Amino acid sequence: MALSRPGFSVYLTIGFPEPARFPQALEALEACVDFYELGLPTARPKYDGPTVRASHRRVVARGLRGLEALRLLERTSVGKPFTLMAYMEDYAGSLRGLMEAAASAGAGCVLLPDLAFDYPGELDRYVEESERAGLRPCFFASSRFPHAWLQRYAALDPLYIYLGLQPATGVELPIAVEKNVRLARRLVGDRYLLTGFAIRHPEAAAALIRAGADAVVVGSAVLRALEEGGVEEARGLACSIHRAVHSAARGAA
Amino acid sequence: MVPRYWYNIVADLPEPLPPLIDPLDDEESRIALLVRILPSRLIDEEYTLSRLIPIPERIREAYARAGRPTPLLRAEGLERALGVSGRVRIYYKYEGALPTGSHKLNTALPQVYYALLDGAEEVATETGAGQWGLAVATAAAMLGVKATVFMTRSSYERKKPRRLAMQAMGATVYPSPSRVTEAGRRALEERPDHPGSLGLAITEAIEYVLGNPKRRYVAGSVMESVVTHQTVIGQEVLQQLPEEPDYMVACVGGGSNLAGFTYPAIGMRLRGEGFEKTRFVAAESAAAPRLTKGSYRYDGLDTGLVLPLARMYSLGKDYVPPPIHAAGLRYHGAAASLSLLRRLGLVEAVAYGQEEVFEAARIFARSEALLPAPESAHAIRAVIDIARRAPKGTVIAFNLSGHGLMDIDAYETLSSRIVEGRLPEPTGTRR
């Protein structure tokens, strides 16, 4: 699986807003995303912000969680490449099963946001299990992160390095995110740099591309739009950011 | 020369620093609330990938006016008093030379300045022994902002000189638990004789700040940005030390003092640029032994859980330490980066009771003609223990984070009882 440069991705928790309506949401967004990031529903989305946490709670309350959610993907035509997001905490004892299931479902990689923070000694095992299943690794980094780790990520030929710009998904604080993107870019060389957290507007997404990001992912804003305005509102938001990302890249070229 | 940059050790840590998180069941985000609480530039410094953070020119000037660089002195008197002259060399960085008598001004100045940049008209904070409160009151007076300080009740009653100094600077000082906030009133209802804790005082200060958008909270320790500001100490030390030490020692409350003193050296070690043999030692109070007896876990930064959770060594957010004289060491947790370094074995920790600490303070006062703050005396205790058993050629450097001229009540209360061996060691409680 290869990702386009620039790229625009939407994060969705699998099964949100309702398991029955999830395929419709995917289909509606398809024309305006380059790839999806899909979250396996979990009871403990500990590093996520309030909107994504609530989406997990809601889906889990409907009885869908973990790898069971992949069955929903089997019944859905995902028209774009996708990667999965899961918490290592849920799969520490069954990492191989997770990777095999992800590969079987057609994912490009499995992003484990808690891997570096809670299981730093498991990084190599994660890479091995990814490759064994035919996936590439992908890594999460935060806006306060050791430089040597970013360089270590880059050396492992990942599908992408995801830089979380803010302290949590959907939470916007006054942080010089573009400066962090420029620094991350210097540290990871030409590796695919995906940026996300609290991006709500086309202008903000375009600025990140101009700062050196390869791609932008939007989660909380789209989840809120789905919840409050339905698929059309979510689609409108996604399309406006998609346009901004691609025109920013053209301008930068 | 005053350093041009603060050093952010997060960029060099051997493992990624676990992020602040919200409690899982929260509908709203406490992290999001930080924008209402903290100066915005402080938040930016908290979440930066940069290894070096430029110090604003106005703050560099203020540092210089305040007496930076502070001196690095050879403790030859202490070496003689311990009988280790010619065998062990001891150096100390004297942060008590700053006008407020402690290292706390290093971060009070930039934080108050940042609050001013946000248009704030008032800053609020908590304080234990009063070192931090006095630093904030002083910085606020220098920059023309109102200051409000919630001082733990036991210190409010005992540490009268610092309270009066804060008030003289124009600060409003409340004993915590106070009747000014809901959190304070609740604590007093549960326990009318509550001695206060830093965790509770933080909750009060934050509740107070949230009551008016023209207020900002300024943090005395624990946050990475605060720790980073203190690295002016350690960067100066790197320029001043004539030889690489075998030990670098400092006392620990939330951790900014030790971090400020040691992080530039630890950073060099982590980057393979020196300090390979140096042992970094944290001296804490046995009354709040977070690094020696706490557990490494996510816990509240404040008692009321207004702030997000941090992964740190903690005794539990509800831990109420006994009212010791080194009130600045009564915090239940330690800075996340320091906690990680401790977990990885790069920082060692020891804990001392009041009696042995004040004995060390007396030895130091008589041999160096300088009265240390009770907090700093914990580091001196550790230095004395290390020096007495150290082999020939050992070099020890420690941070004398503050003088004790405003802690004279502690010396008055304790000295005779220590001599007579009648000083009971305090113990903490959980609410």
Coordinates of C-alpha atoms in Angstrom, one line a residue, chain B:
Chain B
M1 CA 26.9 35.1 30.7
V2 CA 23.2 34.5 31.1
P3 CA 22.3 31.5 28.8
R4 CA 20.4 32.4 25.6
Y5 CA 18.4 29.2 25.6
W6 CA 16.5 26.9 28.0
Y7 CA 17.2 23.2 27.5
N8 CA 14.3 20.9 26.9
I9 CA 15.4 17.4 28.0
V10 CA 12.3 15.8 26.4
A11 CA 14.1 16.0 23.1
D12 CA 16.8 13.7 24.4
L13 CA 15.0 11.3 26.7
P14 CA 15.8 7.6 26.2
E15 CA 12.1 6.9 26.0
P16 CA 9.1 9.0 24.9
L17 CA 7.4 11.0 27.7
P18 CA 3.9 9.7 28.4
P19 CA 1.5 12.4 27.7
L20 CA -0.9 14.2 30.0
I21 CA -4.3 12.5 29.8
D22 CA -7.9 13.1 30.7
P23 CA -9.7 10.6 33.0
L24 CA -11.3 8.1 30.6
D25 CA -14.9 8.7 31.7
D26 CA -14.7 12.5 31.4
E27 CA -17.2 14.0 28.9
E28 CA -15.1 17.2 28.7
S29 CA -11.3 17.6 28.5
R30 CA -9.2 18.9 31.3
I31 CA -6.4 19.2 28.9
A32 CA -8.6 21.6 26.9
L33 CA -9.1 23.7 30.0
L34 CA -5.4 24.5 30.2
V35 CA -5.9 27.3 27.7
R36 CA -8.1 29.0 30.3
I37 CA -5.6 28.4 33.1
L38 CA -2.0 28.8 31.8
P39 CA -0.3 31.6 29.9
S40 CA -0.4 30.5 26.2
R41 CA 3.3 30.8 25.6
L42 CA 3.9 28.4 28.5
I43 CA 1.6 25.9 26.9
D44 CA 3.6 26.2 23.7
E45 CA 6.8 25.5 25.5
E46 CA 5.2 22.5 27.2
Y47 CA 4.5 21.0 23.8
T48 CA 7.5 21.7 21.7
L49 CA 9.8 19.4 19.8
S50 CA 12.7 21.9 20.1
R51 CA 15.7 20.9 22.2
L52 CA 16.6 24.5 22.9
I53 CA 14.0 27.3 23.6
P54 CA 15.2 30.9 23.2
I55 CA 14.9 32.9 26.3
P56 CA 13.1 36.2 25.6
E57 CA 15.5 39.1 25.7
R58 CA 13.4 40.8 28.4
I59 CA 13.7 37.8 30.6
R60 CA 17.5 37.5 30.0
E61 CA 17.8 41.1 31.1
A62 CA 15.7 40.4 34.2
Y63 CA 17.8 37.4 34.9
A64 CA 21.0 39.5 34.7
R65 CA 19.4 42.2 36.9
A66 CA 18.5 39.5 39.4
G67 CA 22.1 38.3 39.7
R68 CA 22.5 35.6 37.1
P69 CA 24.8 33.8 36.6
T70 CA 24.6 32.8 40.3
P71 CA 28.0 31.7 41.8
L72 CA 29.4 28.2 41.9
L73 CA 31.4 28.0 45.1
R74 CA 33.8 25.5 46.5
A75 CA 32.7 24.3 50.0
E76 CA 36.1 24.1 51.5
G77 CA 34.7 24.8 55.0
L78 CA 32.3 21.8 54.7
E79 CA 35.1 19.6 53.4
R80 CA 37.2 20.5 56.5
A81 CA 34.2 20.0 58.8
L82 CA 33.6 16.6 57.4
G83 CA 37.3 15.7 57.5
V84 CA 37.4 15.0 53.8
S85 CA 39.8 17.8 52.8
G86 CA 42.2 16.6 50.1
R87 CA 40.1 13.6 49.5
V88 CA 36.7 14.9 48.3
R89 CA 36.0 18.2 46.5
I90 CA 32.6 19.7 47.0
Y91 CA 31.0 22.5 44.9
Y92 CA 27.7 24.2 45.3
K93 CA 25.7 26.4 43.0
Y94 CA 24.2 29.1 45.1
E95 CA 20.7 30.0 43.9
G96 CA 20.0 31.7 47.2
A97 CA 21.9 34.6 45.8
L98 CA 18.9 35.6 43.8
P99 CA 16.8 38.5 45.3
T100 CA 14.0 36.2 46.5
G101 CA 16.5 33.8 48.1
S102 CA 15.7 30.8 45.9
H103 CA 15.8 29.4 42.4
K104 CA 12.1 29.9 41.9
L105 CA 12.5 33.3 40.3
N106 CA 14.0 31.6 37.2
T107 CA 10.5 30.5 36.1
A108 CA 8.4 33.1 37.9
L109 CA 9.8 35.8 35.7
P110 CA 9.0 34.2 32.3
Q111 CA 5.6 32.9 33.5
V112 CA 4.4 36.3 34.7
Y113 CA 5.8 37.8 31.6
Y114 CA 3.8 35.3 29.5
A115 CA 0.7 36.0 31.4
L116 CA 1.2 39.7 30.7
L117 CA 1.5 38.9 27.0
D118 CA -1.9 37.3 27.2
G119 CA -3.4 40.5 28.6
A120 CA -3.8 39.0 32.1
E121 CA -4.2 41.5 35.0
E122 CA -3.6 39.0 37.8
V123 CA -1.6 35.8 38.4
A124 CA -2.5 33.2 41.0
T125 CA -0.6 30.3 42.4
E126 CA 0.0 28.0 45.4
T127 CA 3.0 27.9 47.6
G128 CA 4.3 25.7 50.4
A129 CA 7.2 27.3 52.4
G130 CA 6.7 30.4 50.4
Q131 CA 9.8 30.3 48.1
W132 CA 7.6 30.0 45.0
G133 CA 5.0 32.4 46.3
L134 CA 7.6 35.1 47.0
A135 CA 9.1 34.6 43.6
V136 CA 5.7 35.1 41.9
A137 CA 5.0 38.1 44.1
T138 CA 8.3 39.6 43.2
A139 CA 8.0 38.9 39.5
A140 CA 4.5 40.3 39.5
A141 CA 5.7 43.5 41.2
M142 CA 8.5 43.8 38.7
L143 CA 6.2 43.4 35.8
G144 CA 3.1 45.3 37.1
V145 CA 0.6 42.5 37.6
K146 CA -1.5 41.6 40.6
A147 CA -0.6 38.4 42.4
T148 CA -2.7 36.1 44.6
V149 CA -1.1 33.2 46.5
F150 CA -2.7 30.2 48.2
M151 CA -0.2 29.2 50.9
T152 CA -0.6 25.8 52.6
R153 CA -2.1 26.6 56.0
S154 CA 0.7 25.0 58.0
S155 CA 3.2 27.3 56.2
Y156 CA 0.9 30.3 56.4
E157 CA 1.0 30.0 60.1
R158 CA 4.7 29.1 60.5
K159 CA 6.5 30.9 57.6
K160 CA 5.6 34.4 58.6
P161 CA 8.6 36.1 57.1
R162 CA 7.9 34.9 53.6
R163 CA 4.2 35.6 53.9
L164 CA 5.0 39.2 55.0
A165 CA 7.5 39.6 52.2
M166 CA 4.8 38.5 49.7
Q167 CA 2.3 40.9 51.2
A168 CA 4.9 43.7 51.1
M169 CA 5.4 43.0 47.4
G170 CA 1.6 43.6 47.0
A171 CA 0.5 40.0 46.8
T172 CA -2.7 38.8 48.4
V173 CA -2.0 35.7 50.4
Y174 CA -4.7 33.2 51.6
P175 CA -4.1 30.2 53.8
S176 CA -5.1 27.0 52.0
P177 CA -7.6 25.4 52.6
S178 CA -9.3 28.8 52.3
R179 CA -12.9 30.0 52.3
V180 CA -12.2 31.8 49.0
T181 CA -12.9 28.7 46.8
E182 CA -15.3 25.8 46.8
A183 CA -12.5 23.3 47.0
G184 CA -11.1 25.0 50.1
R185 CA -14.5 25.2 51.8
R186 CA -15.1 21.6 51.1
A187 CA -11.7 20.6 52.6
L188 CA -12.4 22.6 55.7
E189 CA -15.8 21.0 56.2
E190 CA -14.2 17.6 56.0
R191 CA -11.3 18.5 58.3
P192 CA -11.4 21.9 60.1
D193 CA -7.8 21.5 61.2
H194 CA -6.6 20.6 57.7
P195 CA -2.9 21.6 57.4
G196 CA -3.1 22.1 53.7
S197 CA -1.2 20.4 50.9
L198 CA 0.3 21.6 47.7
G199 CA -2.1 19.5 45.7
L200 CA -5.1 21.2 47.4
A201 CA -3.6 24.7 47.1
I202 CA -3.1 24.1 43.4
T203 CA -6.8 23.2 43.1
E204 CA -7.7 26.4 44.9
A205 CA -5.5 28.6 42.8
I206 CA -6.9 27.1 39.6
E207 CA -10.5 27.5 40.7
Y208 CA -9.7 31.1 41.5
V209 CA -8.2 31.6 38.1
L210 CA -11.1 30.0 36.3
G211 CA -13.4 32.6 38.0
N212 CA -12.0 35.5 35.9
P213 CA -10.7 35.4 32.3
K214 CA -8.1 38.1 33.2
R215 CA -6.3 35.8 35.6
R216 CA -3.7 33.2 34.8
Y217 CA -2.2 30.4 36.8
V218 CA 1.6 30.2 37.2
A219 CA 3.1 26.8 38.0
G220 CA 5.9 26.4 40.5
S221 CA 7.1 23.0 39.5
V222 CA 6.3 19.6 37.9
M223 CA 5.3 21.0 34.4
E224 CA 8.0 20.4 31.7
S225 CA 8.0 24.0 30.7
V226 CA 8.8 25.0 34.3
V227 CA 11.5 22.4 34.6
T228 CA 12.9 23.8 31.4
H229 CA 13.1 27.4 32.7
Q230 CA 15.2 26.2 35.6
T231 CA 17.8 24.8 33.3
V232 CA 19.6 28.1 33.3
I233 CA 21.1 26.8 36.5
G234 CA 22.5 23.7 35.0
Q235 CA 23.8 25.4 31.9
E236 CA 25.7 27.9 34.0
V237 CA 27.1 25.0 36.0
L238 CA 28.4 23.4 32.8
Q239 CA 30.4 26.6 32.2
Q240 CA 31.5 27.0 35.8
L241 CA 32.5 23.6 37.0
P242 CA 36.3 23.1 36.8
E243 CA 35.9 19.4 36.7
E244 CA 33.3 16.8 35.9
P245 CA 31.6 15.7 39.1
D246 CA 31.1 12.1 40.3
Y247 CA 27.8 13.2 41.9
M248 CA 25.3 15.9 41.2
V249 CA 22.8 16.3 44.0
A250 CA 19.7 18.4 44.6
C251 CA 16.6 18.3 46.7
V252 CA 13.2 17.4 45.1
G253 CA 9.7 18.7 45.7
G254 CA 8.0 18.6 42.3
G255 CA 11.4 18.3 40.7
S256 CA 12.2 21.6 39.0
N257 CA 15.2 22.4 41.2
L258 CA 16.9 19.0 40.6
A259 CA 16.0 19.1 37.0
G260 CA 17.2 22.6 36.5
F261 CA 20.6 21.8 38.1
T262 CA 21.1 18.4 36.4
Y263 CA 19.3 18.2 33.1
P264 CA 21.9 20.0 31.0
A265 CA 24.5 17.5 32.3
I266 CA 22.1 14.5 31.9
G267 CA 21.4 15.7 28.4
M268 CA 25.1 15.6 27.6
R269 CA 25.2 12.1 29.0
L270 CA 22.2 11.0 26.9
R271 CA 23.8 12.5 23.8
G272 CA 27.1 10.8 24.5
E273 CA 28.9 14.1 25.1
G274 CA 30.2 13.5 28.7
F275 CA 29.1 13.0 32.3
E276 CA 29.3 9.2 31.8
K277 CA 30.5 8.6 35.3
T278 CA 28.3 11.1 37.1
R279 CA 25.6 9.9 39.4
F280 CA 22.5 12.1 39.7
V281 CA 21.0 12.0 43.2
A282 CA 17.6 13.4 44.3
A283 CA 17.2 14.1 48.0
E284 CA 13.6 14.2 49.1
S285 CA 11.8 14.5 52.4
A286 CA 10.7 11.3 54.2
A287 CA 7.5 13.1 54.9
A288 CA 6.6 13.0 51.2
P289 CA 8.8 10.3 49.7
R290 CA 7.4 10.2 46.2
L291 CA 10.6 9.0 44.4
T292 CA 11.6 6.4 47.0
K293 CA 8.2 5.0 48.1
G294 CA 5.7 6.3 45.5
S295 CA 4.5 4.3 42.6
Y296 CA 5.0 5.2 38.9
R297 CA 1.5 5.7 37.5
Y298 CA -1.0 8.1 36.1
D299 CA -2.3 10.4 38.9
G300 CA -3.8 13.8 39.4
L301 CA -1.5 16.8 39.5
D302 CA -3.9 18.4 42.0
T303 CA -6.1 17.1 44.7
G304 CA -9.3 18.3 43.0
L305 CA -8.6 16.7 39.7
V306 CA -9.1 20.0 37.9
L307 CA -5.9 19.4 35.9
P308 CA -5.2 16.4 33.6
L309 CA -3.5 13.3 34.9
A310 CA 0.3 12.9 34.5
R311 CA 2.4 9.7 34.7
M312 CA 4.7 10.2 37.5
Y313 CA 6.0 8.9 40.7
S314 CA 3.3 9.7 43.2
L315 CA 2.1 9.1 46.7
G316 CA -1.5 9.7 45.5
K317 CA -3.2 13.0 44.9
D318 CA -5.0 12.7 48.2
Y319 CA -1.8 12.3 50.2
V320 CA -1.7 14.9 53.0
P321 CA 1.9 15.2 54.1
P322 CA 2.7 16.3 57.7
P323 CA 3.5 19.9 58.2
I324 CA 7.3 19.8 58.0
H325 CA 9.5 22.8 57.8
A326 CA 10.7 22.0 54.3
A327 CA 7.2 22.7 53.1
G328 CA 8.4 23.1 49.5
L329 CA 9.0 19.3 49.4
R330 CA 5.5 18.3 50.4
Y331 CA 4.1 17.7 46.9
H332 CA 2.7 14.2 46.3
G333 CA 4.3 13.7 42.8
A334 CA 7.3 14.5 40.7
A335 CA 7.7 16.0 37.3
A336 CA 7.0 13.5 34.5
S337 CA 10.5 13.7 32.9
L338 CA 12.2 13.3 36.3
S339 CA 9.9 10.4 37.1
L340 CA 10.8 8.7 33.8
L341 CA 14.6 9.3 34.4
R342 CA 14.1 7.8 37.9
R343 CA 12.3 4.8 36.5
L344 CA 15.1 4.3 34.0
G345 CA 17.7 4.4 36.7
L346 CA 19.4 7.6 35.5
V347 CA 18.4 9.5 38.7
E348 CA 18.8 7.9 42.1
A349 CA 16.7 9.0 45.1
V350 CA 17.2 9.2 48.9
A351 CA 14.8 10.4 51.5
Y352 CA 15.6 12.0 54.9
G353 CA 13.7 12.9 58.0
Q354 CA 13.8 16.4 59.6
E355 CA 16.2 15.6 62.3
E356 CA 19.1 14.4 60.1
V357 CA 18.4 17.2 57.6
F358 CA 18.6 19.9 60.3
E359 CA 21.8 18.4 61.6
A360 CA 23.2 18.7 58.1
A361 CA 22.0 22.3 57.9
R362 CA 23.8 23.1 61.1
I363 CA 27.0 21.6 59.9
F364 CA 26.8 23.6 56.7
A365 CA 25.9 26.8 58.4
R366 CA 28.8 26.6 60.8
S367 CA 31.3 25.5 58.2
E368 CA 30.2 27.7 55.2
A369 CA 28.7 30.6 57.1
L370 CA 25.6 30.3 55.1
L371 CA 22.2 29.3 56.4
P372 CA 20.5 26.9 54.0
A373 CA 16.8 26.7 53.4
P374 CA 15.3 23.5 55.0
E375 CA 14.6 22.2 51.5
S376 CA 18.1 22.7 50.3
A377 CA 19.4 21.1 53.5
H378 CA 18.1 17.8 52.2
A379 CA 20.7 18.0 49.4
I380 CA 23.4 18.9 51.9
R381 CA 22.4 15.8 54.0
A382 CA 22.9 13.6 50.9
V383 CA 26.2 15.3 50.1
I384 CA 27.5 14.8 53.6
D385 CA 26.6 11.1 53.5
I386 CA 28.2 10.7 50.1
A387 CA 31.3 12.6 51.0
R388 CA 31.9 10.6 54.2
R389 CA 32.1 7.3 52.4
A390 CA 33.5 8.5 49.1
P391 CA 37.0 7.4 47.8
K392 CA 39.8 9.8 47.3
G393 CA 39.3 12.1 44.4
T394 CA 35.6 12.2 44.5
V395 CA 33.9 15.3 43.2
I396 CA 30.5 16.3 44.4
A397 CA 28.4 19.2 43.1
F398 CA 25.1 20.2 44.6
N399 CA 22.5 22.9 44.2
L400 CA 21.9 25.1 47.2
S401 CA 18.5 26.0 46.0
G402 CA 17.8 28.7 48.6
H403 CA 19.0 30.3 51.7
G404 CA 17.2 29.9 55.1
L405 CA 17.1 33.5 56.3
M406 CA 13.4 33.4 56.1
D407 CA 13.1 30.0 57.6
I408 CA 14.6 31.1 60.9
D409 CA 11.4 29.9 62.7
A410 CA 12.4 26.3 61.7
Y411 CA 15.8 26.7 63.2
E412 CA 14.3 28.2 66.3
T413 CA 11.7 25.4 66.7
L414 CA 14.0 22.5 65.9
S415 CA 17.5 23.2 67.0
S416 CA 17.1 22.6 70.7
R417 CA 14.8 19.6 70.3
I418 CA 17.2 18.1 67.8
V419 CA 20.1 18.4 70.1
E420 CA 18.0 16.8 72.9
G421 CA 16.9 14.0 70.6
R422 CA 13.2 14.8 71.2
L423 CA 12.1 15.6 67.6
P424 CA 9.4 13.1 66.5
E425 CA 9.4 12.3 62.8
P426 CA 6.2 13.3 61.1
T427 CA 4.1 10.9 59.1
G428 CA 1.6 11.6 56.3
T429 CA -2.0 10.7 55.9
R430 CA -4.4 9.9 53.2
R431 CA -7.7 11.6 53.0

